[in-house]
Amino acid sequence: MPLDILALAAHRDDVEQTCGGTLLKMAERGYRTGILDLTQGEMGTRGTAKDRAREAVEAARILKVSWRHALDIPDGRVENTWENRIKVARVIREQRPRVLILPYWEGRHPDHYTASVLGYEAAFLAGLAKLDLDKELRGVSTALPDEQGADKALKGHGFSRAANMPKDGGALAPETPGPHRPFKIIYASLYRDVRPTFVVDITGQFETRFASLMAYKSQFADQQAGSGIFPAQADIRARVESMARFYGMQAGVTYAEPFVQKEMGLFDDLLAIPVKSI
Ligand SMILES: [Zn+2]
């Protein structure tokens, strides 16, 4: 069953911070949502990749996400390589989202802005009918003498299934289905101080979205490790709330999440345009 919306991000907990409320809102409307994390979080100051995998499953459950998977791209080294584009393109063909949410294309953390370009280029490749992704992945694997067959090739190249995935989530099919491109790509811009082209009202989802972030106990519970760079838990609440209120206020609602779209906005009915002007 295809996804309606797939959110892609560099790190587990990025989606929870930038567009978790929107994903939850869409799930509540009956859409199938998914999250693709490019890395597993092994470089994090706090906790291990295993902790993060467990926490990511819990966060996905809280956000009513139907599918979540983490690739094995090295944490802190997200690079826009052919191999990585193929890995992401394979997920796009398999999950067939209509809407793809990417991180904004500029930022402080190189993994974040690289994930943006990587995601866009992978979405393009996923639509090329003559590009055989399974062959591409096998091509990579034939360079490794101890790996034979698509299944092993996939295992060695980013498709090992993370432990404790949701019941029907996380697994990838042995054969990639045909070409697919998302209809719409939007950029979650919360990490970057840019003017969003639209915001999504998450007033009704704010508390649950915050709970999904707090599911990352290894990251956000007060502790000694990284106390110089991580804010205290009480601070996190204040920060997350201020950001959501800031964007909400500008659209006349309490809490919102910001997005950028590159295309022009299109309206049919001037009387249906939301957000009061004066
Ligand atoms: Zn991140």
GROMACS .gro file of C-alpha atoms and ligand atoms in nm:
model
  279
    1MET     CA    1   0.000   0.000   0.000
    2PRO     CA    2   0.157   0.329  -0.105
    3LEU     CA    3   0.227   0.611   0.139
    4ASP     CA    4   0.046   0.940   0.095
    5ILE     CA    5   0.325   1.135   0.263
    6LEU     CA    6   0.689   1.047   0.325
    7ALA     CA    7   0.907   1.269   0.544
    8LEU     CA    8   1.281   1.225   0.493
    9ALA     CA    9   1.544   1.353   0.736
   10ALA     CA   10   1.908   1.301   0.822
   11HIS     CA   11   1.865   1.198   1.186
   12ARG     CA   12   1.614   1.020   1.400
   13ASP     CA   13   1.428   1.298   1.587
   14ASP     CA   14   1.465   1.557   1.306
   15VAL     CA   15   1.116   1.486   1.172
   16GLU     CA   16   0.972   1.505   1.523
   17GLN     CA   17   1.119   1.852   1.558
   18THR     CA   18   1.038   1.995   1.216
   19CYS     CA   19   0.716   1.839   1.088
   20GLY     CA   20   0.590   1.582   1.340
   21GLY     CA   21   0.271   1.776   1.409
   22THR     CA   22   0.191   1.789   1.039
   23LEU     CA   23   0.249   1.416   0.996
   24LEU     CA   24   0.022   1.345   1.292
   25LYS     CA   25  -0.247   1.576   1.157
   26MET     CA   26  -0.238   1.404   0.819
   27ALA     CA   27  -0.253   1.059   0.984
   28GLU     CA   28  -0.557   1.176   1.180
   29ARG     CA   29  -0.717   1.267   0.848
   30GLY     CA   30  -0.668   0.910   0.734
   31TYR     CA   31  -0.358   0.951   0.521
   32ARG     CA   32  -0.077   0.696   0.533
   33THR     CA   33   0.240   0.866   0.652
   34GLY     CA   34   0.600   0.745   0.669
   35ILE     CA   35   0.943   0.854   0.789
   36LEU     CA   36   1.277   0.774   0.630
   37ASP     CA   37   1.576   0.849   0.852
   38LEU     CA   38   1.901   0.847   0.653
   39THR     CA   39   2.126   0.763   0.948
   40GLN     CA   40   2.103   0.559   1.266
   41GLY     CA   41   2.254   0.809   1.509
   42GLU     CA   42   2.577   0.631   1.602
   43MET     CA   43   2.770   0.959   1.634
   44GLY     CA   44   2.533   1.118   1.883
   45THR     CA   45   2.690   1.251   2.202
   46ARG     CA   46   2.413   1.087   2.400
   47GLY     CA   47   2.285   0.730   2.376
   48THR     CA   48   2.362   0.462   2.118
   49ALA     CA   49   2.216   0.386   1.774
   50LYS     CA   50   2.023   0.103   1.941
   51ASP     CA   51   1.868   0.341   2.196
   52ARG     CA   52   1.769   0.573   1.915
   53ALA     CA   53   1.616   0.290   1.710
   54ARG     CA   54   1.394   0.195   2.002
   55GLU     CA   55   1.301   0.556   2.069
   56ALA     CA   56   1.227   0.618   1.699
   57VAL     CA   57   0.978   0.332   1.699
   58GLU     CA   58   0.803   0.479   2.002
   59ALA     CA   59   0.797   0.828   1.847
   60ALA     CA   60   0.652   0.683   1.524
   61ARG     CA   61   0.379   0.511   1.724
   62ILE     CA   62   0.292   0.839   1.899
   63LEU     CA   63   0.273   1.021   1.563
   64LYS     CA   64   0.055   0.740   1.414
   65VAL     CA   65   0.311   0.684   1.141
   66SER     CA   66   0.246   0.375   0.924
   67TRP     CA   67   0.603   0.311   0.810
   68ARG     CA   68   0.947   0.408   0.936
   69HIS     CA   69   1.290   0.296   0.823
   70ALA     CA   70   1.649   0.403   0.888
   71LEU     CA   71   1.914   0.366   0.619
   72ASP     CA   72   2.274   0.298   0.719
   73ILE     CA   73   2.431   0.615   0.579
   74PRO     CA   74   2.704   0.714   0.829
   75ASP     CA   75   2.589   0.967   1.089
   76GLY     CA   76   2.775   1.296   1.043
   77ARG     CA   77   2.872   1.190   0.691
   78VAL     CA   78   2.557   1.221   0.483
   79GLU     CA   79   2.696   1.262   0.133
   80ASN     CA   80   2.513   1.312  -0.193
   81THR     CA   81   2.672   1.012  -0.367
   82TRP     CA   82   2.531   0.792  -0.642
   83GLU     CA   83   2.504   0.501  -0.400
   84ASN     CA   84   2.310   0.706  -0.145
   85ARG     CA   85   2.080   0.847  -0.411
   86ILE     CA   86   2.007   0.492  -0.528
   87LYS     CA   87   1.926   0.384  -0.171
   88VAL     CA   88   1.679   0.670  -0.127
   89ALA     CA   89   1.534   0.628  -0.479
   90ARG     CA   90   1.462   0.265  -0.396
   91VAL     CA   91   1.260   0.367  -0.092
   92ILE     CA   92   1.067   0.624  -0.298
   93ARG     CA   93   0.980   0.364  -0.563
   94GLU     CA   94   0.875   0.117  -0.301
   95GLN     CA   95   0.673   0.347  -0.076
   96ARG     CA   96   0.537   0.559  -0.367
   97PRO     CA   97   0.452   0.875  -0.170
   98ARG     CA   98   0.244   1.148  -0.334
   99VAL     CA   99   0.400   1.411  -0.108
  100LEU     CA  100   0.766   1.412  -0.007
  101ILE     CA  101   0.878   1.631   0.285
  102LEU     CA  102   1.249   1.716   0.275
  103PRO     CA  103   1.462   1.924   0.511
  104TYR     CA  104   1.522   2.283   0.399
  105TRP     CA  105   1.822   2.309   0.163
  106GLU     CA  106   2.033   2.543   0.378
  107GLY     CA  107   2.131   2.500   0.739
  108ARG     CA  108   2.397   2.477   1.005
  109HIS     CA  109   2.436   2.098   1.005
  110PRO     CA  110   2.582   1.961   0.680
  111ASP     CA  111   2.379   1.638   0.718
  112HIS     CA  112   2.057   1.843   0.709
  113TYR     CA  113   2.118   2.042   0.393
  114THR     CA  114   2.286   1.750   0.219
  115ALA     CA  115   1.981   1.533   0.298
  116SER     CA  116   1.770   1.794   0.121
  117VAL     CA  117   1.961   1.781  -0.207
  118LEU     CA  118   2.010   1.406  -0.182
  119GLY     CA  119   1.634   1.358  -0.133
  120TYR     CA  120   1.546   1.580  -0.427
  121GLU     CA  121   1.789   1.411  -0.665
  122ALA     CA  122   1.681   1.065  -0.547
  123ALA     CA  123   1.317   1.159  -0.618
  124PHE     CA  124   1.420   1.256  -0.969
  125LEU     CA  125   1.610   0.929  -1.025
  126ALA     CA  126   1.317   0.727  -0.887
  127GLY     CA  127   1.110   0.844  -1.184
  128LEU     CA  128   1.355   0.739  -1.454
  129ALA     CA  129   1.193   0.439  -1.624
  130LYS     CA  130   1.517   0.298  -1.762
  131LEU     CA  131   1.705   0.312  -1.435
  132ASP     CA  132   1.716  -0.037  -1.282
  133LEU     CA  133   1.779   0.024  -0.914
  134ASP     CA  134   1.819  -0.345  -0.828
  135LYS     CA  135   2.085  -0.373  -1.094
  136GLU     CA  136   2.255  -0.061  -0.962
  137LEU     CA  137   2.262  -0.206  -0.612
  138ARG     CA  138   2.388  -0.542  -0.739
  139GLY     CA  139   2.653  -0.353  -0.934
  140VAL     CA  140   2.776  -0.208  -0.610
  141SER     CA  141   2.770  -0.548  -0.442
  142THR     CA  142   2.962  -0.738  -0.713
  143ALA     CA  143   3.261  -0.534  -0.607
  144LEU     CA  144   3.241  -0.720  -0.276
  145PRO     CA  145   3.350  -1.084  -0.322
  146ASP     CA  146   3.165  -1.222  -0.017
  147GLU     CA  147   2.821  -1.093  -0.117
  148GLN     CA  148   2.593  -1.264  -0.367
  149GLY     CA  149   2.234  -1.204  -0.467
  150ALA     CA  150   2.007  -0.908  -0.424
  151ASP     CA  151   1.911  -0.988  -0.065
  152LYS     CA  152   2.264  -0.983   0.065
  153ALA     CA  153   2.347  -0.685  -0.152
  154LEU     CA  154   2.063  -0.496   0.003
  155LYS     CA  155   2.174  -0.593   0.350
  156GLY     CA  156   2.518  -0.459   0.284
  157HIS     CA  157   2.391  -0.136   0.137
  158GLY     CA  158   2.154   0.026   0.369
  159PHE     CA  159   1.854  -0.202   0.382
  160SER     CA  160   1.908  -0.404   0.694
  161ARG     CA  161   1.590  -0.380   0.889
  162ALA     CA  162   1.624  -0.189   1.213
  163ALA     CA  163   1.527  -0.381   1.525
  164ASN     CA  164   1.183  -0.326   1.676
  165MET     CA  165   1.021  -0.168   1.373
  166PRO     CA  166   0.644  -0.126   1.387
  167LYS     CA  167   0.451  -0.438   1.283
  168ASP     CA  168   0.419  -0.369   0.911
  169GLY     CA  169   0.678  -0.095   0.896
  170GLY     CA  170   1.040  -0.091   0.808
  171ALA     CA  171   1.070  -0.388   0.576
  172LEU     CA  172   1.168  -0.338   0.215
  173ALA     CA  173   1.063  -0.573  -0.065
  174PRO     CA  174   1.334  -0.785  -0.234
  175GLU     CA  175   1.245  -0.643  -0.580
  176THR     CA  176   1.198  -0.271  -0.637
  177PRO     CA  177   0.867  -0.177  -0.805
  178GLY     CA  178   0.858   0.043  -1.116
  179PRO     CA  179   0.936   0.413  -1.152
  180HIS     CA  180   0.766   0.665  -0.928
  181ARG     CA  181   0.807   1.034  -0.854
  182PRO     CA  182   0.629   1.220  -0.574
  183PHE     CA  183   0.378   1.471  -0.711
  184LYS     CA  184   0.477   1.734  -0.456
  185ILE     CA  185   0.798   1.813  -0.268
  186ILE     CA  186   0.784   2.052   0.026
  187TYR     CA  187   1.063   2.158   0.259
  188ALA     CA  188   1.035   2.160   0.639
  189SER     CA  189   1.211   2.485   0.728
  190LEU     CA  190   1.194   2.502   1.108
  191TYR     CA  191   1.572   2.462   1.150
  192ARG     CA  192   1.640   2.763   0.929
  193ASP     CA  193   1.544   3.127   0.973
  194VAL     CA  194   1.366   3.171   0.639
  195ARG     CA  195   1.019   3.296   0.561
  196PRO     CA  196   0.795   2.994   0.506
  197THR     CA  197   0.563   2.993   0.205
  198PHE     CA  198   0.295   2.832   0.421
  199VAL     CA  199   0.246   2.689   0.768
  200VAL     CA  200   0.035   2.397   0.888
  201ASP     CA  201  -0.188   2.457   1.189
  202ILE     CA  202  -0.085   2.199   1.449
  203THR     CA  203  -0.271   2.349   1.743
  204GLY     CA  204  -0.459   2.022   1.794
  205GLN     CA  205  -0.143   1.812   1.756
  206PHE     CA  206   0.111   2.017   1.948
  207GLU     CA  207   0.107   1.823   2.275
  208THR     CA  208   0.129   1.483   2.107
  209ARG     CA  209   0.403   1.607   1.880
  210PHE     CA  210   0.595   1.724   2.186
  211ALA     CA  211   0.543   1.382   2.344
  212SER     CA  212   0.695   1.220   2.033
  213LEU     CA  213   1.006   1.431   2.079
  214MET     CA  214   1.026   1.339   2.446
  215ALA     CA  215   1.020   0.971   2.342
  216TYR     CA  216   1.390   1.028   2.267
  217LYS     CA  217   1.479   0.991   2.631
  218SER     CA  218   1.845   0.926   2.556
  219GLN     CA  219   1.863   1.269   2.394
  220PHE     CA  220   1.638   1.491   2.597
  221ALA     CA  221   1.622   1.359   2.951
  222ASP     CA  222   1.842   1.566   3.182
  223GLN     CA  223   2.184   1.402   3.218
  224GLN     CA  224   2.552   1.481   3.252
  225ALA     CA  225   2.669   1.377   2.902
  226GLY     CA  226   2.656   1.670   2.664
  227SER     CA  227   2.510   1.904   2.925
  228GLY     CA  228   2.726   2.182   2.777
  229ILE     CA  229   2.558   2.159   2.435
  230PHE     CA  230   2.212   2.018   2.514
  231PRO     CA  231   1.952   2.242   2.677
  232ALA     CA  232   1.786   2.125   2.998
  233GLN     CA  233   1.452   1.953   2.953
  234ALA     CA  234   1.251   2.252   3.080
  235ASP     CA  235   1.426   2.469   2.823
  236ILE     CA  236   1.337   2.234   2.541
  237ARG     CA  237   0.967   2.272   2.614
  238ALA     CA  238   1.002   2.652   2.610
  239ARG     CA  239   1.195   2.649   2.284
  240VAL     CA  240   0.967   2.409   2.100
  241GLU     CA  241   0.664   2.600   2.219
  242SER     CA  242   0.804   2.942   2.122
  243MET     CA  243   0.886   2.828   1.771
  244ALA     CA  244   0.544   2.672   1.717
  245ARG     CA  245   0.373   2.982   1.860
  246PHE     CA  246   0.584   3.214   1.647
  247TYR     CA  247   0.474   3.046   1.325
  248GLY     CA  248   0.120   2.996   1.453
  249MET     CA  249   0.082   3.360   1.545
  250GLN     CA  250   0.165   3.475   1.194
  251ALA     CA  251  -0.116   3.265   1.052
  252GLY     CA  252  -0.368   3.348   1.323
  253VAL     CA  253  -0.358   3.012   1.499
  254THR     CA  254  -0.191   2.899   1.822
  255TYR     CA  255   0.073   2.654   1.699
  256ALA     CA  256   0.205   2.587   1.349
  257GLU     CA  257   0.491   2.426   1.158
  258PRO     CA  258   0.666   2.612   0.872
  259PHE     CA  259   0.724   2.486   0.517
  260VAL     CA  260   0.867   2.619   0.193
  261GLN     CA  261   0.745   2.519  -0.151
  262LYS     CA  262   0.941   2.618  -0.459
  263GLU     CA  263   0.635   2.633  -0.684
  264MET     CA  264   0.382   2.915  -0.711
  265GLY     CA  265   0.074   2.893  -0.490
  266LEU     CA  266  -0.250   2.831  -0.682
  267PHE     CA  267  -0.604   2.923  -0.576
  268ASP     CA  268  -0.938   2.865  -0.745
  269ASP     CA  269  -1.156   3.060  -0.504
  270LEU     CA  270  -1.046   3.394  -0.360
  271LEU     CA  271  -1.309   3.367  -0.089
  272ALA     CA  272  -1.152   3.051   0.045
  273ILE     CA  273  -0.802   3.193   0.104
  274PRO     CA  274  -0.722   3.152   0.473
  275VAL     CA  275  -0.535   3.390   0.713
  276LYS     CA  276  -0.672   3.737   0.785
  277SER     CA  277  -0.486   4.035   0.637
  278ILE     CA  278  -0.596   4.326   0.861
  279ZN      ZN  279   1.943   1.642   1.277
   0.00000   0.00000   0.00000
